[in-house]
XYZ file of C-alpha atoms in Angstrom:
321
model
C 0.000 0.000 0.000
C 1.734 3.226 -0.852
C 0.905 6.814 0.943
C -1.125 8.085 -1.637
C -2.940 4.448 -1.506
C -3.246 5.417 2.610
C -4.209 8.779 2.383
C -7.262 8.240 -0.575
C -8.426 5.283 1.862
C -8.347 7.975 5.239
C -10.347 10.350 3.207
C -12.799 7.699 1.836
C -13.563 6.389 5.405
C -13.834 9.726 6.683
C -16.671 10.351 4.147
C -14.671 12.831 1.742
C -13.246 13.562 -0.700
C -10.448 16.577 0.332
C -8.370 16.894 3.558
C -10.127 20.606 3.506
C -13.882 18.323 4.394
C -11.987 16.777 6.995
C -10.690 19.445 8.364
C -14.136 20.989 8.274
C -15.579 17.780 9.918
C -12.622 17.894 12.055
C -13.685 21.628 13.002
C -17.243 20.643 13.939
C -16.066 17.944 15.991
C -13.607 20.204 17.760
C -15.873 23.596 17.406
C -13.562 26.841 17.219
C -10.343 26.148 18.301
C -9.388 27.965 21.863
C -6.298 30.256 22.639
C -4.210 28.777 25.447
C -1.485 28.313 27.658
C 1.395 25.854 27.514
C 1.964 22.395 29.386
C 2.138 18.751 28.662
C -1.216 16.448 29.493
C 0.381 14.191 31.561
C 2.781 16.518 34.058
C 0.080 18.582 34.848
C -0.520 18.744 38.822
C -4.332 17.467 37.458
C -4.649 15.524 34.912
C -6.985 12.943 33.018
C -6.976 9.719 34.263
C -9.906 7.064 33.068
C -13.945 6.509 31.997
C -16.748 4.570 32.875
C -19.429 4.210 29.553
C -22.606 2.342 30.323
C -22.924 0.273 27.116
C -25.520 -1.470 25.638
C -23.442 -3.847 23.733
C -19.838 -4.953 26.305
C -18.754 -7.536 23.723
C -19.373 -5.906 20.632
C -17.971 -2.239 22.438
C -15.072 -4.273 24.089
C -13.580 -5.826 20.833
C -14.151 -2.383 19.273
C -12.047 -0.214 21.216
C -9.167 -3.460 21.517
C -9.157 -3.695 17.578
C -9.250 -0.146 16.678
C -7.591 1.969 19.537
C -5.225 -1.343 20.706
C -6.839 -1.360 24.388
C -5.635 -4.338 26.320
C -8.277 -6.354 28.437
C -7.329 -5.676 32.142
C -10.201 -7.627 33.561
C -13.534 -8.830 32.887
C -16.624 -10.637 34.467
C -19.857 -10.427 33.840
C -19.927 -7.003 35.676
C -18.411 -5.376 32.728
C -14.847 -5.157 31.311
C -11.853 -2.809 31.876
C -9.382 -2.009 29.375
C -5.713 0.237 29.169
C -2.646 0.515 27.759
C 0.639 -0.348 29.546
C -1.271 -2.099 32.444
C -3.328 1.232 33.079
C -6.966 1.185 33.196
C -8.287 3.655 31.070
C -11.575 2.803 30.338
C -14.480 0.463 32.598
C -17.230 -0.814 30.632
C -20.423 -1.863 32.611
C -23.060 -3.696 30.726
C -26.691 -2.469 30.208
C -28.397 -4.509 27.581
C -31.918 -2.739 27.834
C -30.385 1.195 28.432
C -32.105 3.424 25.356
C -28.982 5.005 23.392
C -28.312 8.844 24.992
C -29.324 11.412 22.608
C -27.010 13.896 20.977
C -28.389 16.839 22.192
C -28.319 15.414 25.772
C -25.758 16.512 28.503
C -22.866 13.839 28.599
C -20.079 12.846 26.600
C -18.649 14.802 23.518
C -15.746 13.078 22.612
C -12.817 11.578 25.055
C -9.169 12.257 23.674
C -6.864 9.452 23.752
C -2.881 10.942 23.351
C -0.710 9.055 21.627
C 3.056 9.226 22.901
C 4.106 10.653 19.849
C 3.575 11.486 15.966
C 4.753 8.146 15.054
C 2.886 6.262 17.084
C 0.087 8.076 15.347
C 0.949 7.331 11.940
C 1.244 3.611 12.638
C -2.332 3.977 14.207
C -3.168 5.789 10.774
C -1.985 2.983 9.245
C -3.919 0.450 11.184
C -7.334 2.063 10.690
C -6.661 2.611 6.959
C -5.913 -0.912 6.247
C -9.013 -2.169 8.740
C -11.338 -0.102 6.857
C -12.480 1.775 10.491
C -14.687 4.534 9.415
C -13.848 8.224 10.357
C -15.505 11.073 10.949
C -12.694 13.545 10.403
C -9.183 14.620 10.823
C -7.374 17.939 11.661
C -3.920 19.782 12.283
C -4.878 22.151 15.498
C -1.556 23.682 15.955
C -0.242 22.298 18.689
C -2.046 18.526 17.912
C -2.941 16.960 15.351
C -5.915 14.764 15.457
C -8.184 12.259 13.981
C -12.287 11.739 14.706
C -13.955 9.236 14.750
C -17.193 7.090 16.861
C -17.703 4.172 18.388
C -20.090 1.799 17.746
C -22.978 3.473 20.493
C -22.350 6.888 19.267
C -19.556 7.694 22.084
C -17.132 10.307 20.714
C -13.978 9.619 20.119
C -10.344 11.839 19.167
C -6.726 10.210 18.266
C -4.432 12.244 18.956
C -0.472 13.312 19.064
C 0.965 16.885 20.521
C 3.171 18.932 19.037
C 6.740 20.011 21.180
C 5.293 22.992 22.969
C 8.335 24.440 21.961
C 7.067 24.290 19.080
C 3.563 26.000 19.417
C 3.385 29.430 17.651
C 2.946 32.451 20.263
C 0.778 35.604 20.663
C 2.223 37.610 23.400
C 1.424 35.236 26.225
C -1.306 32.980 24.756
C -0.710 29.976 21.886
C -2.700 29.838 19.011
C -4.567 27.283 18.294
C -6.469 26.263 15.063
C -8.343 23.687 12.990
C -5.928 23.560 9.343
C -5.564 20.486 6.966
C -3.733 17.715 8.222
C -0.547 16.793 6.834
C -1.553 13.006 6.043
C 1.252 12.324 4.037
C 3.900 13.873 6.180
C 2.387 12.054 9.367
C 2.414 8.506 7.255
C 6.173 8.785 5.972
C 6.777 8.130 9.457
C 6.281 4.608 9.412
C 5.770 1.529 7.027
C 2.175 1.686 5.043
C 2.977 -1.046 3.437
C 1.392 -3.432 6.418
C 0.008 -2.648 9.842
C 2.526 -3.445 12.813
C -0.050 -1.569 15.088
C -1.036 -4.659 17.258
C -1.245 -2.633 20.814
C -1.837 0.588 21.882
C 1.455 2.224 23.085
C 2.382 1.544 26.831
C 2.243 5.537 27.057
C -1.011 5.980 25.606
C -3.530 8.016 27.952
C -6.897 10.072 27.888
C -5.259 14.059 27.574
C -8.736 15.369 27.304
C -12.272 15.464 27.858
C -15.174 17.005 25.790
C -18.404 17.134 27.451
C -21.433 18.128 25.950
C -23.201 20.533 29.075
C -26.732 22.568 29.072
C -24.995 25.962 30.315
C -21.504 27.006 30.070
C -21.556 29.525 33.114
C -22.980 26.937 35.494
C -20.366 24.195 34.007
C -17.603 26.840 35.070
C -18.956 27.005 38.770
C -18.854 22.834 38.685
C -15.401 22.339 36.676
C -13.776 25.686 36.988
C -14.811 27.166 40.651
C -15.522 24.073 42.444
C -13.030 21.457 40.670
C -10.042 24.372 40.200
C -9.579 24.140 37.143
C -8.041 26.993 35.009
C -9.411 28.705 32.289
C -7.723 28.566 29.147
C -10.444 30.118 26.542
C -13.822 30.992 26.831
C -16.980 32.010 24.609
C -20.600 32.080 25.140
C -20.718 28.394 23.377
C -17.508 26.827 25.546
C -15.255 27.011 27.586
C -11.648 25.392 27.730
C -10.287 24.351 31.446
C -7.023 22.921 32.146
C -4.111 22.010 34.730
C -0.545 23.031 34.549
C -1.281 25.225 31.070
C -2.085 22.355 28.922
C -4.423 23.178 26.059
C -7.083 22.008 27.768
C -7.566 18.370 30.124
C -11.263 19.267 30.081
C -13.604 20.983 27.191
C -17.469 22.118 28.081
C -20.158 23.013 24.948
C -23.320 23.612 24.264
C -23.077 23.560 20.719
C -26.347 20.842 20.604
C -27.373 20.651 24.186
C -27.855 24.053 25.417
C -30.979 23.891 27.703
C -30.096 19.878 28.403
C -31.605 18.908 31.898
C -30.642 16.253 33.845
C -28.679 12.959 32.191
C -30.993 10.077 32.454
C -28.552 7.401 34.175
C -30.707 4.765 32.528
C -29.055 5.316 29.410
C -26.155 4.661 27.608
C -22.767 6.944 27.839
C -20.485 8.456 29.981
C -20.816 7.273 33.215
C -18.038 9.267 35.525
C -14.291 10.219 34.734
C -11.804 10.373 36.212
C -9.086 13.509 37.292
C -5.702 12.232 38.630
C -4.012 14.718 41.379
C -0.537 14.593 41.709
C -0.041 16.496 45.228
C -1.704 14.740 48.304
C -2.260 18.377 49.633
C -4.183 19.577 46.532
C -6.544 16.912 46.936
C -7.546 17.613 50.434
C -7.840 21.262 49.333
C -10.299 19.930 46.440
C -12.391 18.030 48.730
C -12.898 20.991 51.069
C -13.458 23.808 47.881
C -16.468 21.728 46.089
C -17.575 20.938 50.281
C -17.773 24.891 50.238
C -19.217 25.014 47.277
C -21.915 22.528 48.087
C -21.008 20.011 45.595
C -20.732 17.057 48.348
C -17.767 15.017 48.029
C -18.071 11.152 48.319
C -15.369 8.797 49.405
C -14.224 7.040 46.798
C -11.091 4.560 46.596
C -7.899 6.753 46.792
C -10.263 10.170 46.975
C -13.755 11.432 46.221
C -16.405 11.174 43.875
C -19.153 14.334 42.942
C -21.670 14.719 40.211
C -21.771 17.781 37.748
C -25.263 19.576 37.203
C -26.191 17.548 34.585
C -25.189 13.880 36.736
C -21.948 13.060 35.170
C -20.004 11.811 38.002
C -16.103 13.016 38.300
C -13.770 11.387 40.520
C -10.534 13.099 41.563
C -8.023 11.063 42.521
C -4.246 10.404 44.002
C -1.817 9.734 40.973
């Protein structure tokens, strides 16, 4: 299979025709690309750590995200399946055969990020996809990332993704620009061998570096994520807001770009179940708990922290790293 082979078969399984529709697809996915601060995902004194999906389907949603993101079974029993990379649980999979799918325009789950170690561990993934026929539903360079879109098969949101050196990212006096550009599918794939697919497992570094949630008010998702959590804000319009840790781009993404209005998540139904953020100072932590006790958002015990629900009912758990 040659690159230009590679790169006709990304666009045909992304449903296009030019890398400019992708990137458009890419940018709808994505929505207008936020001006932030610097950081790395992982270094970050909070960053992501895993998800739990209610899923209608474990087996069928359990092979999916081993054969196309490389997940590794961790353990599984009848009360649902958990799957990482490099002996890391990243995502918990609990079975609920009769659960109605969540809508679109509901509160819950835009897309979770999963960060490949680097940009050639994303070309072999390119690769891998191409040559397994996985349908896409766009691809885009964002500056400092460049990422790929796709869905799994209950509708759950999903971006493939590698950063860019941070030295690298382009400044504007003390903020980085960020956009949504045509990828460079060629450039990313003469990286590695297209010939065959030697993308068996996901890389031991692979994690979640972000998550997009879809919320029925940005102000009140700032109070939850951004007042209560701690969170920084990295970018903000009337239609989202960007929140991060350490100056990373952003660990966590709110929008109401469908659900504006959204009530209360129906826990009955497929989709994201909770999330988790990992802490890396034992102090912060306690400091958490007590800020969202202030705030009234009452912290649960969980193991190795606490457990609250957003105003919509997605749970978050913060954590010890």
């Amino acid at each position: 299979m040659t690159i230009a082979l590679t790169r006709r078969a990304l666009l045909r399984l992304a449903g296009t025709t030019s890398l400019a529709m992708a990137a458009a697809a890419a940018a709808q996915a994505e929505g207008p690309a936020p001006v932030v601060g610097p950081g790395l995902a992982g270094s970050a004194p909070i960053r992501c750590g895993a998800i739990g999906l209610r899923v209608r389907d474990l087996d069928r949603m359990s092979r999916y995200y081993q054969s196309v993101l490389g997940l590794g079974v961790i353990s599984a029993s009848a009360d649902g399946v958990i799957l990482g990379a490099g002996g890391v649980p990243l995502v918990w999979m609990e079975p609920r055969p009769q659960a109605a799918y969540e809508p679109r325009n509901a509160a819950g789950l835009f897309h979770t990020a999963f960060l490949m170690p680097s940009r050639h561990d994303l070309a072999r993934w390119l690769v891998h996809v191409a040559r397994n026929q996985t349908p896409l539903t766009g691809f885009a360079d964002h500056s400092v990332s460049e990422a790929v879109y796709l869905d799994d098969p209950e509708g759950n949101g999903i971006e493939v993704y590698a950063d860019r050196d941070p030295r690298l990212w382009r400044w504007e006096g003390e903020r980085v620009v960020m956009g949504t550009h045509r990828l460079d599918v060629d450039g990313i794939l003469a990286l590695t061998d297209t010939s065959r697919s030697d993308y068996r497992h996901a890389p031991a570094g692979l994690r979640i570096g972000h998550m997009h949630l879809r919320v029925g008010d940005i102000a009140q998702s700032e109070s939850f994520y951004r007042d209560a959590i701690g969170l920084d804000s990295t970018s903000r319009r009337d239609t989202a807001s960007f929140l991060s840790s350490g100056r990373y781009h952003h660990h966590v993404a709110l929008n109401t770009w469908n659900s504006a209005g959204a009530g209360p998540r129906d826990r009955a139904q497929t989709g994201l179940d909770w999330f988790s953020l990992e802490v890396a100072d034992p102090a912060l932590l306690a400091t958490q708990r007590e800020r969202m006790a202030k705030a009234g958002y009452a912290p649960m015990t969980v193991a190795r922290g606490f457990e609250s629900t957003d105003p919509w009912g997605t749970r978050l758990r913060l954590v010890s790293a």
